[in-house]
Coordinates of C-alpha atoms in Angstrom, one line a residue:
Chain A
M1 CA 0.0 0.0 0.0
L2 CA 2.9 2.3 0.8
A3 CA 4.4 1.6 -2.5
F4 CA 1.1 2.4 -4.2
I5 CA 0.8 5.7 -2.3
L6 CA 4.4 6.7 -3.2
R7 CA 3.9 5.8 -6.8
R8 CA 0.7 7.9 -6.9
I9 CA 2.4 10.9 -5.3
L10 CA 5.2 10.5 -7.9
Q11 CA 2.7 10.5 -10.7
S12 CA 0.8 13.5 -9.3
S13 CA 4.1 15.4 -9.1
A14 CA 4.8 14.6 -12.8
V15 CA 1.3 15.9 -13.8
L16 CA 1.9 19.0 -11.7
L17 CA 5.3 19.5 -13.4
A18 CA 3.7 19.2 -16.8
V19 CA 1.0 21.8 -15.8
G20 CA 3.7 24.0 -14.5
L21 CA 5.5 23.7 -17.8
V22 CA 2.4 24.8 -19.7
A23 CA 1.8 27.7 -17.3
F24 CA 5.4 28.7 -17.7
S25 CA 5.3 28.7 -21.5
L26 CA 2.1 30.8 -21.4
F27 CA 3.7 33.2 -18.9
R28 CA 7.0 33.5 -20.7
Y29 CA 6.3 33.0 -24.4
V30 CA 2.7 33.9 -25.1
G31 CA 2.7 37.0 -22.8
D32 CA 5.6 39.3 -22.3
P33 CA 6.2 39.9 -18.6
V34 CA 8.0 43.2 -19.2
N35 CA 5.1 44.9 -21.0
A36 CA 3.0 44.7 -17.9
M37 CA 5.5 46.5 -15.8
V38 CA 6.5 49.5 -18.0
G39 CA 4.7 52.4 -19.6
Q40 CA 4.3 53.1 -23.3
D41 CA 7.2 55.6 -23.2
T42 CA 9.9 53.3 -21.8
S43 CA 12.9 53.1 -24.1
M44 CA 14.2 49.9 -25.5
E45 CA 17.4 50.2 -23.4
E46 CA 15.4 50.5 -20.2
R47 CA 13.3 47.5 -21.3
D48 CA 16.4 45.5 -22.0
A49 CA 17.9 46.4 -18.6
L50 CA 14.7 45.3 -16.9
R51 CA 14.7 42.1 -18.9
E52 CA 18.2 41.4 -17.7
K53 CA 17.3 42.2 -14.2
L54 CA 14.3 39.9 -14.2
G55 CA 16.4 37.1 -15.6
L56 CA 14.5 36.9 -18.8
N57 CA 17.7 36.3 -20.7
D58 CA 18.7 33.3 -18.7
P59 CA 18.5 29.8 -20.2
A60 CA 14.9 28.5 -20.2
P61 CA 15.4 25.7 -17.6
V62 CA 16.7 28.3 -15.1
Q63 CA 13.8 30.6 -15.9
F64 CA 11.4 27.7 -15.4
F65 CA 13.0 26.9 -12.0
H66 CA 12.6 30.6 -11.0
F67 CA 9.0 30.6 -12.2
I68 CA 8.1 27.6 -10.1
A69 CA 10.0 28.8 -7.1
N70 CA 8.2 32.2 -7.3
A71 CA 4.8 30.4 -7.8
A72 CA 5.5 28.3 -4.7
R73 CA 5.8 31.6 -2.8
G74 CA 2.6 33.0 -4.3
N75 CA 4.4 35.4 -6.6
F76 CA 2.9 35.2 -10.1
G77 CA 3.9 38.6 -11.4
L78 CA 1.6 41.5 -12.2
S79 CA -1.8 41.4 -13.9
Y80 CA -1.7 43.0 -17.4
R81 CA -5.2 44.4 -16.8
T82 CA -4.9 46.0 -13.3
S83 CA -1.1 46.0 -12.7
E84 CA -1.8 44.5 -9.3
P85 CA 0.1 41.4 -8.0
V86 CA -1.7 38.3 -9.4
G87 CA -1.2 36.4 -6.2
R88 CA -3.1 39.0 -4.2
L89 CA -5.9 39.3 -6.8
I90 CA -6.5 35.6 -6.6
L91 CA -6.2 35.3 -2.8
E92 CA -8.9 38.0 -2.4
R93 CA -11.3 36.0 -4.5
V94 CA -10.6 32.5 -3.2
P95 CA -13.1 32.5 -0.3
A96 CA -16.0 33.5 -2.5
T97 CA -15.3 30.5 -4.9
L98 CA -14.6 28.0 -2.1
E99 CA -17.8 28.9 -0.2
L100 CA -19.9 28.7 -3.4
S101 CA -18.4 25.3 -4.4
F102 CA -18.7 24.0 -0.9
C103 CA -22.5 24.8 -0.7
A104 CA -23.0 23.3 -4.2
A105 CA -21.1 20.1 -3.2
V106 CA -23.2 19.7 0.0
F107 CA -26.4 20.2 -2.2
V108 CA -25.2 17.6 -4.7
L109 CA -24.3 14.9 -2.2
F110 CA -27.1 15.3 0.3
V111 CA -29.8 15.5 -2.4
G112 CA -28.2 13.5 -5.3
V113 CA -27.2 10.3 -3.4
P114 CA -30.6 9.8 -1.6
M115 CA -32.4 10.5 -4.9
G116 CA -30.2 7.9 -6.7
V117 CA -30.8 5.3 -4.0
Y118 CA -34.5 5.9 -4.1
T119 CA -34.8 5.7 -7.9
G120 CA -32.5 2.6 -7.9
L121 CA -34.6 0.8 -5.3
Y122 CA -38.0 1.6 -6.9
P123 CA -37.2 2.0 -10.6
K124 CA -40.7 1.3 -11.8
H125 CA -42.5 3.7 -9.4
W126 CA -43.9 6.8 -11.1
S127 CA -42.0 9.2 -9.0
S128 CA -38.7 7.5 -10.0
R129 CA -39.6 7.7 -13.6
L130 CA -40.4 11.4 -13.1
L131 CA -37.1 12.1 -11.4
Q132 CA -35.3 10.2 -14.1
A133 CA -37.0 12.3 -16.8
I134 CA -36.2 15.5 -15.0
S135 CA -32.6 14.5 -14.5
L136 CA -32.3 14.0 -18.3
I137 CA -33.6 17.5 -18.8
G138 CA -31.2 18.7 -16.1
I139 CA -28.2 17.1 -18.0
S140 CA -29.3 18.8 -21.2
L141 CA -29.6 22.3 -19.8
P142 CA -26.3 24.2 -19.8
T143 CA -25.2 25.6 -16.5
F144 CA -25.6 29.2 -17.6
L145 CA -29.2 28.6 -18.9
I146 CA -30.2 27.1 -15.5
G147 CA -28.8 30.2 -13.8
I148 CA -30.6 32.6 -16.1
L149 CA -33.9 30.7 -15.6
L150 CA -33.5 30.8 -11.8
I151 CA -32.7 34.5 -11.9
M152 CA -35.7 35.1 -14.1
V153 CA -38.1 33.3 -11.8
F154 CA -36.8 33.9 -8.3
A155 CA -35.2 37.4 -8.8
V156 CA -37.0 39.2 -11.6
M157 CA -40.5 37.8 -11.3
L158 CA -40.8 36.8 -7.6
H159 CA -38.2 39.1 -6.0
W160 CA -37.4 36.5 -3.4
L161 CA -33.7 36.2 -3.9
P162 CA -30.9 38.4 -5.1
S163 CA -29.7 37.9 -8.7
F164 CA -26.1 39.0 -8.3
G165 CA -23.2 39.5 -5.9
R166 CA -22.5 38.1 -2.5
G167 CA -24.8 40.2 -0.4
D168 CA -23.4 41.4 3.0
T169 CA -20.2 39.7 3.9
V170 CA -18.2 39.5 7.2
R171 CA -14.4 39.6 7.3
V172 CA -12.9 36.9 9.6
G173 CA -9.1 37.5 9.4
W174 CA -8.3 37.6 5.7
W175 CA -11.3 35.4 4.9
V176 CA -14.4 37.1 3.7
T177 CA -17.4 34.9 4.5
N178 CA -21.1 34.7 3.4
F179 CA -22.1 32.4 6.2
L180 CA -22.6 34.9 8.9
T181 CA -25.3 37.2 7.5
L182 CA -28.8 36.5 6.3
S183 CA -28.3 38.4 3.0
G184 CA -25.1 36.5 2.5
L185 CA -26.8 33.2 2.9
K186 CA -29.7 34.2 0.7
A187 CA -27.2 35.3 -2.0
L188 CA -25.7 31.8 -1.9
I189 CA -28.9 29.9 -2.7
L190 CA -29.4 30.5 -6.4
P191 CA -25.7 30.2 -7.4
S192 CA -25.2 27.0 -5.4
I193 CA -28.2 25.3 -7.0
T194 CA -27.1 26.5 -10.5
L195 CA -23.6 25.2 -9.9
G196 CA -24.7 21.9 -8.4
L197 CA -27.7 20.9 -10.6
F198 CA -25.7 19.3 -13.4
Q199 CA -23.5 17.3 -11.0
L200 CA -26.6 16.4 -9.0
T201 CA -28.2 14.7 -12.0
L202 CA -25.0 12.9 -12.8
I203 CA -24.6 11.6 -9.3
M204 CA -28.2 10.6 -9.1
R205 CA -28.1 8.7 -12.4
L206 CA -24.8 7.0 -11.4
V207 CA -26.0 5.9 -8.0
R208 CA -29.2 4.7 -9.6
S209 CA -27.6 2.5 -12.2
E210 CA -25.1 1.1 -9.7
M211 CA -27.9 0.3 -7.3
L212 CA -29.8 -1.4 -10.0
E213 CA -26.8 -3.5 -10.8
V214 CA -26.0 -4.4 -7.2
M215 CA -29.6 -5.3 -6.4
R216 CA -29.4 -8.0 -9.0
T217 CA -26.4 -9.8 -7.5
E218 CA -26.3 -13.0 -5.6
Y219 CA -25.2 -11.6 -2.3
I220 CA -28.2 -9.3 -2.1
K221 CA -30.4 -12.4 -2.7
F222 CA -28.5 -14.2 0.0
A223 CA -28.8 -11.3 2.4
R224 CA -32.6 -11.4 1.8
A225 CA -32.6 -15.1 2.4
R226 CA -30.8 -14.6 5.6
G227 CA -33.7 -12.4 6.6
L228 CA -31.9 -9.1 7.0
T229 CA -34.0 -6.0 7.2
N230 CA -34.5 -3.9 4.1
R231 CA -32.6 -1.1 5.7
A232 CA -29.6 -3.3 6.3
I233 CA -29.7 -4.7 2.8
N234 CA -30.3 -1.3 1.1
F235 CA -27.7 0.7 2.9
G236 CA -25.3 -1.8 4.6
H237 CA -24.9 -4.1 1.6
A238 CA -26.2 -2.4 -1.6
L239 CA -25.2 1.3 -1.2
K240 CA -21.8 0.4 0.3
N241 CA -20.9 -1.6 -2.7
T242 CA -21.8 1.2 -5.1
L243 CA -19.4 3.6 -3.4
V244 CA -16.3 2.9 -5.4
P245 CA -17.5 4.4 -8.7
V246 CA -19.5 7.0 -6.8
I247 CA -16.5 8.3 -5.0
T248 CA -14.5 8.4 -8.2
V249 CA -17.1 10.4 -10.0
A250 CA -17.9 12.5 -7.0
G251 CA -14.3 13.4 -6.6
L252 CA -13.9 14.3 -10.2
Q253 CA -17.1 16.2 -10.1
L254 CA -15.8 18.3 -7.2
G255 CA -13.1 19.4 -9.6
S256 CA -15.8 20.2 -12.2
L257 CA -17.6 22.3 -9.6
I258 CA -14.6 24.6 -9.4
A259 CA -14.4 24.7 -13.2
F260 CA -18.1 25.4 -13.8
A261 CA -17.9 28.0 -11.1
V262 CA -16.4 30.1 -13.9
V263 CA -19.8 30.0 -15.7
T264 CA -21.9 30.4 -12.5
E265 CA -19.8 33.3 -11.2
T266 CA -20.3 35.1 -14.5
V267 CA -24.0 34.6 -14.5
F268 CA -24.4 35.8 -10.9
A269 CA -21.6 38.4 -10.9
W270 CA -20.1 36.5 -8.1
P271 CA -16.7 38.0 -7.2
G272 CA -14.8 34.7 -7.2
V273 CA -11.7 33.3 -8.9
G274 CA -13.7 32.0 -11.9
Q275 CA -14.9 35.5 -12.8
L276 CA -11.4 36.7 -12.5
F277 CA -10.3 34.0 -14.9
I278 CA -13.0 34.8 -17.5
Q279 CA -12.0 38.5 -17.4
S280 CA -8.4 37.4 -17.9
V281 CA -9.4 35.3 -20.9
Q282 CA -11.3 38.2 -22.4
F283 CA -8.3 40.6 -22.0
S284 CA -5.7 37.8 -22.6
D285 CA -4.3 38.7 -19.2
I286 CA -1.6 35.9 -19.4
P287 CA -0.2 36.1 -15.9
V288 CA -3.6 35.6 -14.3
M289 CA -4.4 32.7 -16.7
A290 CA -1.0 31.0 -15.9
A291 CA -1.6 31.4 -12.1
Y292 CA -5.1 30.1 -12.4
L293 CA -4.0 27.1 -14.4
L294 CA -1.3 26.3 -11.8
L295 CA -3.8 26.6 -8.9
I296 CA -6.5 24.6 -10.6
G297 CA -3.9 22.0 -11.6
L298 CA -2.7 21.7 -8.0
F299 CA -6.3 21.4 -6.8
F300 CA -7.3 18.7 -9.3
V301 CA -4.1 16.7 -8.6
L302 CA -4.8 16.8 -4.9
V303 CA -8.5 15.8 -5.4
N304 CA -7.5 12.8 -7.6
L305 CA -4.9 11.7 -5.1
V306 CA -7.4 11.9 -2.2
V307 CA -9.9 9.9 -4.3
D308 CA -7.4 7.2 -5.0
L309 CA -6.5 7.0 -1.3
L310 CA -10.2 6.8 -0.4
Y311 CA -10.5 3.6 -2.4
F312 CA -8.5 1.9 0.3
A313 CA -11.0 3.0 2.9
V314 CA -14.0 1.7 1.0
D315 CA -12.7 -1.4 -0.9
P316 CA -11.1 -4.0 1.4
R317 CA -9.9 -6.0 -1.7
L318 CA -7.4 -3.3 -2.5
R319 CA -5.7 -3.5 0.9
S320 CA -4.2 -6.9 0.0
Q321 CA -0.8 -6.8 -1.7
G322 CA -2.0 -7.8 -5.2
G323 CA -4.9 -5.3 -5.2
G324 CA -2.6 -2.3 -4.8
A325 CA -0.7 -3.3 -8.0
R326 CA -4.0 -3.7 -9.9
V327 CA -5.2 -0.2 -9.2
A328 CA -1.8 1.3 -10.0
G329 CA -1.8 -0.4 -13.3
H330 CA -5.1 1.0 -14.5
Chain B
M1 CA -25.5 -15.2 -44.1
A2 CA -28.3 -15.1 -46.7
Q3 CA -28.7 -11.3 -46.3
A4 CA -25.0 -10.7 -46.7
S5 CA -25.0 -12.3 -50.1
R6 CA -27.6 -9.7 -51.4
S7 CA -26.1 -6.6 -52.8
G8 CA -26.9 -3.0 -53.2
L9 CA -29.4 -0.7 -51.4
S10 CA -32.1 -3.3 -51.0
G11 CA -29.7 -5.7 -49.3
W12 CA -28.5 -3.0 -47.0
L13 CA -32.0 -1.9 -46.1
H14 CA -32.9 -5.5 -45.4
R15 CA -29.9 -5.9 -43.1
V16 CA -30.7 -2.7 -41.3
S17 CA -34.4 -3.5 -40.8
D18 CA -33.5 -7.0 -39.6
S19 CA -30.9 -5.9 -37.1
D20 CA -31.1 -5.7 -33.3
V21 CA -30.3 -2.0 -33.3
W22 CA -33.2 -1.2 -35.6
W23 CA -35.5 -3.3 -33.5
S24 CA -34.4 -1.5 -30.3
F25 CA -34.8 1.9 -32.1
K26 CA -38.4 1.0 -33.2
S27 CA -39.5 -0.2 -29.8
S28 CA -38.5 3.0 -28.0
P29 CA -40.9 5.8 -28.8
M30 CA -38.8 8.3 -26.9
T31 CA -35.8 7.6 -29.2
V32 CA -37.9 7.9 -32.3
A33 CA -39.2 11.2 -31.1
A34 CA -35.7 12.4 -30.3
A35 CA -34.5 11.3 -33.7
V36 CA -37.4 13.2 -35.4
A37 CA -36.7 16.3 -33.3
T38 CA -33.0 16.2 -34.0
F39 CA -33.7 15.8 -37.7
L40 CA -36.2 18.7 -37.7
I41 CA -34.0 21.1 -35.9
I42 CA -31.0 20.3 -38.1
A43 CA -33.1 20.6 -41.3
V44 CA -34.7 23.9 -40.3
A45 CA -31.4 25.3 -39.2
F46 CA -29.6 24.4 -42.4
L47 CA -32.4 25.7 -44.5
S48 CA -32.6 29.0 -42.6
P49 CA -31.5 31.1 -45.6
V50 CA -34.6 29.8 -47.3
L51 CA -37.1 29.5 -44.4
A52 CA -36.2 32.4 -42.1
P53 CA -38.7 35.3 -42.5
H54 CA -35.9 37.9 -42.1
T55 CA -32.1 38.2 -42.5
P56 CA -31.4 39.5 -39.0
F57 CA -27.7 40.2 -39.4
D58 CA -27.9 42.3 -42.5
P59 CA -28.1 45.8 -41.0
A60 CA -29.8 47.2 -44.1
T61 CA -33.0 45.3 -43.4
L62 CA -33.2 46.4 -39.7
S63 CA -35.3 49.2 -38.3
L64 CA -35.0 50.4 -34.8
S65 CA -38.7 51.2 -34.7
D66 CA -39.3 47.4 -34.8
G67 CA -37.2 47.1 -31.6
L68 CA -38.3 45.1 -28.5
K69 CA -41.6 43.8 -29.9
P70 CA -43.0 41.1 -27.7
P71 CA -44.1 37.7 -29.1
V72 CA -47.5 37.6 -30.8
L73 CA -49.2 35.1 -28.7
V74 CA -48.6 36.8 -25.3
S75 CA -49.1 40.4 -26.1
P76 CA -51.4 42.6 -28.3
D77 CA -48.3 44.7 -29.1
G78 CA -46.8 41.8 -31.1
E79 CA -46.8 41.7 -34.9
W80 CA -47.2 38.6 -37.0
A81 CA -44.1 39.6 -39.0
F82 CA -42.1 38.9 -35.8
P83 CA -43.9 35.8 -34.3
L84 CA -41.4 35.4 -31.4
G85 CA -40.8 39.2 -31.0
T86 CA -37.7 41.3 -31.7
D87 CA -34.6 42.3 -29.8
D88 CA -33.5 45.9 -29.0
Q89 CA -32.0 46.3 -32.5
G90 CA -35.2 45.2 -34.1
R91 CA -33.9 41.8 -35.2
D92 CA -36.5 39.1 -35.5
V93 CA -35.9 36.6 -32.7
L94 CA -37.2 33.6 -34.7
S95 CA -34.9 34.3 -37.6
S96 CA -31.9 34.9 -35.3
I97 CA -32.6 31.5 -33.6
M98 CA -32.7 29.7 -37.0
Y99 CA -29.4 31.3 -38.1
G100 CA -27.9 30.9 -34.6
T101 CA -28.8 27.2 -34.5
R102 CA -27.2 26.6 -37.8
L103 CA -24.0 28.2 -36.6
S104 CA -24.1 26.3 -33.3
L105 CA -24.5 23.1 -35.2
I106 CA -21.7 23.8 -37.7
V107 CA -19.3 24.7 -34.9
S108 CA -20.2 21.6 -32.8
L109 CA -20.1 19.2 -35.7
A110 CA -16.8 20.5 -36.9
A111 CA -15.4 20.4 -33.3
V112 CA -16.5 16.8 -32.9
G113 CA -15.0 16.0 -36.3
V114 CA -11.7 17.5 -35.2
A115 CA -11.7 15.6 -31.9
M116 CA -12.6 12.4 -33.6
V117 CA -9.9 12.5 -36.3
L118 CA -7.3 13.6 -33.8
G119 CA -8.4 11.1 -31.1
I120 CA -8.7 8.1 -33.5
S121 CA -5.4 8.8 -35.1
L122 CA -3.5 9.2 -31.8
G123 CA -5.4 6.2 -30.3
L124 CA -4.5 4.0 -33.3
I125 CA -0.8 5.1 -33.3
S126 CA -0.7 4.7 -29.5
G127 CA -2.2 1.2 -29.4
Y128 CA -0.6 -0.2 -32.5
F129 CA 3.0 0.9 -31.9
G130 CA 3.0 0.9 -28.1
G131 CA 6.3 1.7 -26.4
A132 CA 7.6 5.3 -26.0
I133 CA 5.0 6.9 -28.4
D134 CA 2.2 5.2 -26.5
A135 CA 3.6 6.4 -23.2
V136 CA 4.0 10.0 -24.4
I137 CA 0.5 10.2 -25.9
M138 CA -1.2 8.6 -22.9
R139 CA 0.6 10.8 -20.4
V140 CA -0.5 13.9 -22.3
A141 CA -4.0 12.5 -22.3
D142 CA -3.8 11.9 -18.5
V143 CA -2.7 15.4 -17.8
Q144 CA -5.4 16.9 -20.1
L145 CA -8.1 14.6 -18.5
T146 CA -7.2 16.2 -15.2
F147 CA -9.0 19.3 -16.4
P148 CA -12.7 19.6 -17.5
A149 CA -13.1 20.2 -21.2
I150 CA -14.6 23.6 -20.8
L151 CA -11.5 24.9 -18.9
V152 CA -9.2 23.5 -21.6
A153 CA -11.3 25.1 -24.3
L154 CA -11.3 28.4 -22.3
L155 CA -7.5 28.3 -21.9
I156 CA -6.9 27.6 -25.6
D157 CA -9.2 30.4 -26.5
G158 CA -7.4 32.8 -24.2
V159 CA -4.0 31.8 -25.5
V160 CA -5.1 32.4 -29.1
R161 CA -6.5 35.8 -28.1
G162 CA -3.1 36.6 -26.6
L163 CA -1.3 35.7 -29.8
I164 CA -3.4 37.6 -32.3
S165 CA -5.0 41.0 -32.3
V166 CA -8.7 41.6 -31.3
K167 CA -9.8 42.6 -34.8
R168 CA -8.3 39.6 -36.4
H169 CA -9.8 37.5 -33.7
D170 CA -13.4 38.2 -34.6
E171 CA -12.7 37.1 -38.2
I172 CA -11.3 33.7 -37.2
A173 CA -13.4 33.3 -34.0
I174 CA -15.2 30.3 -35.5
F175 CA -12.0 28.4 -36.2
V176 CA -10.7 29.3 -32.7
V177 CA -13.8 27.9 -31.1
V178 CA -13.8 24.7 -33.3
G179 CA -10.2 24.1 -32.5
A180 CA -10.5 24.8 -28.8
I181 CA -13.5 22.4 -28.4
G182 CA -11.9 19.8 -30.7
L183 CA -8.7 19.8 -28.8
S184 CA -10.4 19.5 -25.5
F185 CA -12.4 16.4 -26.5
W186 CA -9.9 14.1 -28.2
V187 CA -8.9 12.2 -25.1
S188 CA -11.9 9.9 -24.8
Y189 CA -11.6 8.8 -28.4
A190 CA -7.9 8.1 -28.1
R191 CA -8.3 6.0 -25.0
T192 CA -11.2 3.9 -26.4
V193 CA -9.5 3.3 -29.7
R194 CA -6.2 2.5 -28.0
G195 CA -7.8 0.0 -25.8
S196 CA -9.6 -1.8 -28.7
V197 CA -6.5 -1.7 -30.9
M198 CA -4.4 -3.4 -28.1
V199 CA -7.0 -6.2 -28.0
E200 CA -7.4 -6.5 -31.8
K201 CA -3.7 -6.3 -32.8
N202 CA -2.9 -9.7 -31.3
K203 CA -5.7 -11.4 -33.0
E204 CA -5.0 -13.8 -35.9
Y205 CA -6.5 -11.7 -38.6
V206 CA -4.2 -8.8 -37.9
Q207 CA -1.2 -11.2 -37.7
A208 CA -2.3 -12.7 -41.0
A209 CA -2.5 -9.2 -42.5
R210 CA 1.0 -8.5 -41.3
V211 CA 2.3 -11.7 -42.7
I212 CA 1.1 -11.0 -46.2
G213 CA 3.0 -7.7 -46.0
L214 CA 0.4 -5.0 -45.6
S215 CA 1.7 -1.7 -44.2
P216 CA 0.8 -0.7 -40.7
L217 CA -1.3 2.2 -41.9
L218 CA -3.4 -0.1 -44.1
I219 CA -3.8 -2.7 -41.3
M220 CA -5.0 0.0 -38.9
V221 CA -7.4 1.7 -41.2
R222 CA -8.8 -1.3 -43.1
H223 CA -8.8 -4.0 -40.4
V224 CA -8.5 -2.5 -36.9
L225 CA -10.6 0.7 -37.3
P226 CA -13.9 -1.0 -38.4
N227 CA -13.8 -3.0 -35.2
V228 CA -13.9 0.1 -33.0
T229 CA -16.6 2.1 -34.8
G230 CA -19.3 1.2 -32.3
P231 CA -17.8 2.8 -29.2
V232 CA -16.5 5.7 -31.3
L233 CA -20.0 6.4 -32.7
V234 CA -21.4 6.4 -29.1
I235 CA -18.8 8.8 -27.9
A236 CA -19.3 11.0 -30.9
T237 CA -23.1 11.3 -30.4
L238 CA -22.7 12.0 -26.6
N239 CA -19.9 14.4 -27.5
L240 CA -22.1 16.3 -29.9
G241 CA -24.4 17.2 -27.1
L242 CA -21.4 18.3 -25.0
A243 CA -19.9 20.2 -27.9
I244 CA -23.2 22.2 -28.4
I245 CA -23.2 23.0 -24.7
T246 CA -19.5 24.0 -24.7
E247 CA -19.8 26.2 -27.7
A248 CA -22.9 27.9 -26.2
T249 CA -21.1 28.3 -22.9
L250 CA -18.0 29.9 -24.5
S251 CA -20.2 32.2 -26.6
F252 CA -22.3 33.1 -23.5
L253 CA -19.1 33.9 -21.6
G254 CA -18.2 36.3 -24.4
V255 CA -15.2 34.4 -25.6
G256 CA -16.9 32.4 -28.4
L257 CA -18.6 33.6 -31.5
P258 CA -18.9 37.4 -31.8
S259 CA -22.2 39.3 -31.7
T260 CA -21.9 40.1 -35.5
E261 CA -22.2 36.3 -36.1
P262 CA -24.2 35.0 -33.2
S263 CA -24.7 31.4 -32.2
L264 CA -27.4 30.3 -29.8
G265 CA -25.0 31.0 -26.9
T266 CA -24.3 34.5 -28.1
L267 CA -28.0 35.2 -28.5
I268 CA -28.6 34.1 -24.9
R269 CA -25.8 36.4 -23.7
L270 CA -27.2 39.4 -25.6
G271 CA -30.7 38.6 -24.2
N272 CA -29.4 38.2 -20.7
E273 CA -28.1 41.8 -20.8
V274 CA -31.6 43.1 -21.0
L275 CA -33.3 40.3 -18.9
Q276 CA -33.6 42.5 -15.8
S277 CA -35.9 44.9 -17.7
G278 CA -38.4 42.1 -18.3
D279 CA -37.8 41.4 -22.0
W280 CA -37.7 37.7 -21.4
W281 CA -38.4 36.5 -24.9
I282 CA -34.9 37.5 -26.3
T283 CA -33.3 35.0 -23.9
V284 CA -36.0 32.4 -23.4
F285 CA -36.6 31.3 -27.0
P286 CA -32.9 30.7 -27.9
G287 CA -32.6 29.0 -24.5
I288 CA -35.5 26.6 -25.2
T289 CA -34.1 25.8 -28.7
L290 CA -30.7 25.1 -27.2
A291 CA -32.1 22.8 -24.4
A292 CA -34.3 21.0 -26.9
L293 CA -31.5 20.4 -29.3
V294 CA -29.1 19.1 -26.6
L295 CA -31.9 17.0 -25.0
A296 CA -32.7 15.3 -28.3
V297 CA -29.1 14.6 -29.2
N298 CA -28.4 13.3 -25.6
L299 CA -31.4 10.9 -25.8
L300 CA -30.1 9.6 -29.1
G301 CA -26.7 9.1 -27.6
D302 CA -28.1 7.3 -24.5
W303 CA -30.1 5.0 -26.7
L304 CA -27.2 4.3 -29.0
R305 CA -24.9 3.5 -26.0
D306 CA -27.5 1.0 -24.6
A307 CA -28.3 -0.5 -28.0
L308 CA -24.6 -1.2 -28.9
N309 CA -23.8 -2.5 -25.4
P310 CA -23.9 -6.3 -25.6
K311 CA -24.1 -6.5 -21.8
L312 CA -27.5 -5.0 -21.8
R313 CA -29.1 -7.2 -24.5

């Protein structure tokens, strides 16, 4: 198991290095770091001097090393658009995105899994069929369209909930939170549902099909023959055995939540990292894009690593010697 | 075997109508409805220059006095000339939707084509030759798979914007979007094809082909590729739905197709800007069209996946 973990960490580092290389190439070759730092009237000589001072004439591997070392300290250079340090721009917006994604994830898991279990246990019931049909529509609606529809109904027509921004926030240290005011909590509702709905339908459909498959197996029949209660069979035996694929997909979907936060934040004018990223794409603000890529890469690699390690917790087969090798090989 | 010996169109029709796939298609009314809806939307979209009542993106035909007319059926202010109303520039919403759907479809189909050709080629190479080439291609795939397709597409789009000027960008926006979506979708094809190729290449028929001296390219295209068309077709159909959504999302975010050449996503973005003032029809009708199109394509993809899956028969 230790060998497996070490190998996974090594693989993750390799992925991160590759992402770092892409981010570095963007930063160094697509954008020009000097342009962001000087005015229009700076002479060529001054630019060259700055270039030399920043180490932009060094060999590429040395520059790459400096880029990564700087990134590790949170120094990503200056934004082309606002001339502010990119690290600070992103850090200011991290809490908004994390709180939104967290609420969406809670919504997805605590609504999606029970719905999946229910529709999997009673696939013929009319309410299951209805949920299944709605979920198919949910998968076909793009995130931004769901957001617009929710705004139209709950903000423009009914005036129940705000349609943009975070509402009143409270600063706790450097973290700005929504959770402590009523208007902050109200502002979270529509964006969280928008962000989570697509993943919710995915999780529901996945849990449903896994449940359907598991319920057909011999050991469920045997458990029934042993006279176990429905509760013990449904949750102790069936749901537990659907967890491996569910954890994989849920983990990867957690990553997607952060990615689709880009869309949701744009629809709801939510001042998070995703909105910053979209602005940077529109203005081709390369330093922000490079920093975002690195951060997202780090986040995804960590999520994948945690998901792989969670397998050991839920699947006892993997804890044996041979099992570890099998997972590593896939 | 008797059917295989017949030739021409009638033989082909007979084989189709006798197959499991056709049977499963016929016995699912939902799938038939989805196929009809997909066909209708595609037909109307591609015939929009003939069918559309107006040419909404020719400024000469527009009049600002026609602006912001509501749909006919919900308000007495509507005019039959503009059945679904007009936007703030006086453009007919119905005609905009028809042209926009056509553009969305062109971009998505082209993007799926790019992804398919790229993914199949890399998957064939990777699976057939193995070794270092395989390792490099699959590691790139792994890294890319770490990120959702929409982010990859956004990044590619942003990088291209950084490389070229804004004015040039509007002219080639359609190619940028096709390339960005295509490049972000190739991985699933490559993985599937690679897996199948690795199974097929050790079978006797491939060895026989090798023994009689056929070139690797010919063996791959003529003998291995036909055996992987099923899964590739399923991925392509499901991908088409995703590509339509991705294109619409990029355009909605303002980094896809420009407002001079709007797709469904661009139309929704333009409508969303005036949504707060209550002019809902500019957003809602393109939205419904988009959702219906994606839903129909997804239903077809779902059905195809089940119909071609031997486990479920």
